[in-house]
Coordinates of C-alpha atoms in Angstrom, one line a residue:
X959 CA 48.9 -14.3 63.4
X960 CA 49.9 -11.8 60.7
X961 CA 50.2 -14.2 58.1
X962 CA 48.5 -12.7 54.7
X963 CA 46.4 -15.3 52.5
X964 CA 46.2 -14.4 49.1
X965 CA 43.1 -12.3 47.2
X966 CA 40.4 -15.0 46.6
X967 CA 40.2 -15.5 43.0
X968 CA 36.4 -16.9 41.7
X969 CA 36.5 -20.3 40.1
X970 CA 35.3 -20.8 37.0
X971 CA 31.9 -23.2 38.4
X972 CA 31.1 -19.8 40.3
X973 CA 29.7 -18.7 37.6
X974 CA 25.6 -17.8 37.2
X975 CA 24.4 -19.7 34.4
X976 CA 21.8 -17.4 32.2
X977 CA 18.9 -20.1 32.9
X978 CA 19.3 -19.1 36.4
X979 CA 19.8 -15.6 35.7
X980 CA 16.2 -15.4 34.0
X981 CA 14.5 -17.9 36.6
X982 CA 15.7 -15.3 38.6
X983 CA 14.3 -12.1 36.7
X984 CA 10.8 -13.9 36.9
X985 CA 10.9 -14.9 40.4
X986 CA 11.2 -11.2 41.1
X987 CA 8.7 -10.2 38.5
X988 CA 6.2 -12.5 39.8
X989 CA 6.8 -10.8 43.2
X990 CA 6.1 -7.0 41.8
X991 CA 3.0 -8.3 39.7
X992 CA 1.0 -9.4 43.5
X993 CA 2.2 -6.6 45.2
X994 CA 0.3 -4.5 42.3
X995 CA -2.5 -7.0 41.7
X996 CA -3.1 -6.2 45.6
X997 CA -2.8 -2.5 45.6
X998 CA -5.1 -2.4 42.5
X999 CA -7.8 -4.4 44.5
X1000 CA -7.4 -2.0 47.5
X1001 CA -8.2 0.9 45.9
X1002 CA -10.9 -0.7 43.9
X1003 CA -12.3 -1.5 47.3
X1004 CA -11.2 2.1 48.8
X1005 CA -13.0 3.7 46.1
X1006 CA -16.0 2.0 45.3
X1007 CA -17.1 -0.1 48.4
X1008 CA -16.6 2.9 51.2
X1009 CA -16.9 5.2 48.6
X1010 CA -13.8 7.2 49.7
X1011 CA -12.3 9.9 47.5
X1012 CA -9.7 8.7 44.9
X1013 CA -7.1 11.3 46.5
X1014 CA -7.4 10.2 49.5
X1015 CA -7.3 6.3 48.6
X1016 CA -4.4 7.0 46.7
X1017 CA -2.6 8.8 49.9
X1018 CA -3.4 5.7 52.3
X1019 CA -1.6 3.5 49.9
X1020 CA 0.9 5.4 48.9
X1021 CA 1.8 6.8 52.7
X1022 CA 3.1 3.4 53.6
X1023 CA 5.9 3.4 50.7
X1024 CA 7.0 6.7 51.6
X1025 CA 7.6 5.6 55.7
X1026 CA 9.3 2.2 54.4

């Protein structure tokens, strides 16, 4: 068992086309944009609906990025 296999070289089809590459980018984009979209609306809510202070909206969603 101490035979040694040579260093794994990357075929040429493993390469990431840059269609895929940018599908990619906006996959992840989309992702960001309703994470935000959904903080926005929270503290829309927080602020105007239970009429709590802006600080103290901003620290309950901001407090559970800071413990992740």
């Amino acid at each position: 068992m101490t035979q040694k296999h040579p260093a794994h070289k990357a075929a040429p089809t493993d390469h990431v086309s840059m269609g895929t590459r940018i599908g990619w980018g906006f996959g992840g984009l989309a992702d960001n944009y309703i994470m935000n979209i959904l903080n926005m609306i929270f503290l829309v809510l927080y602020v105007q609906y239970f009429k709590m202070p802006p600080v103290l909206a901003g620290l309950a969603l901001a407090l559970p990025r800071f413990v992740d």
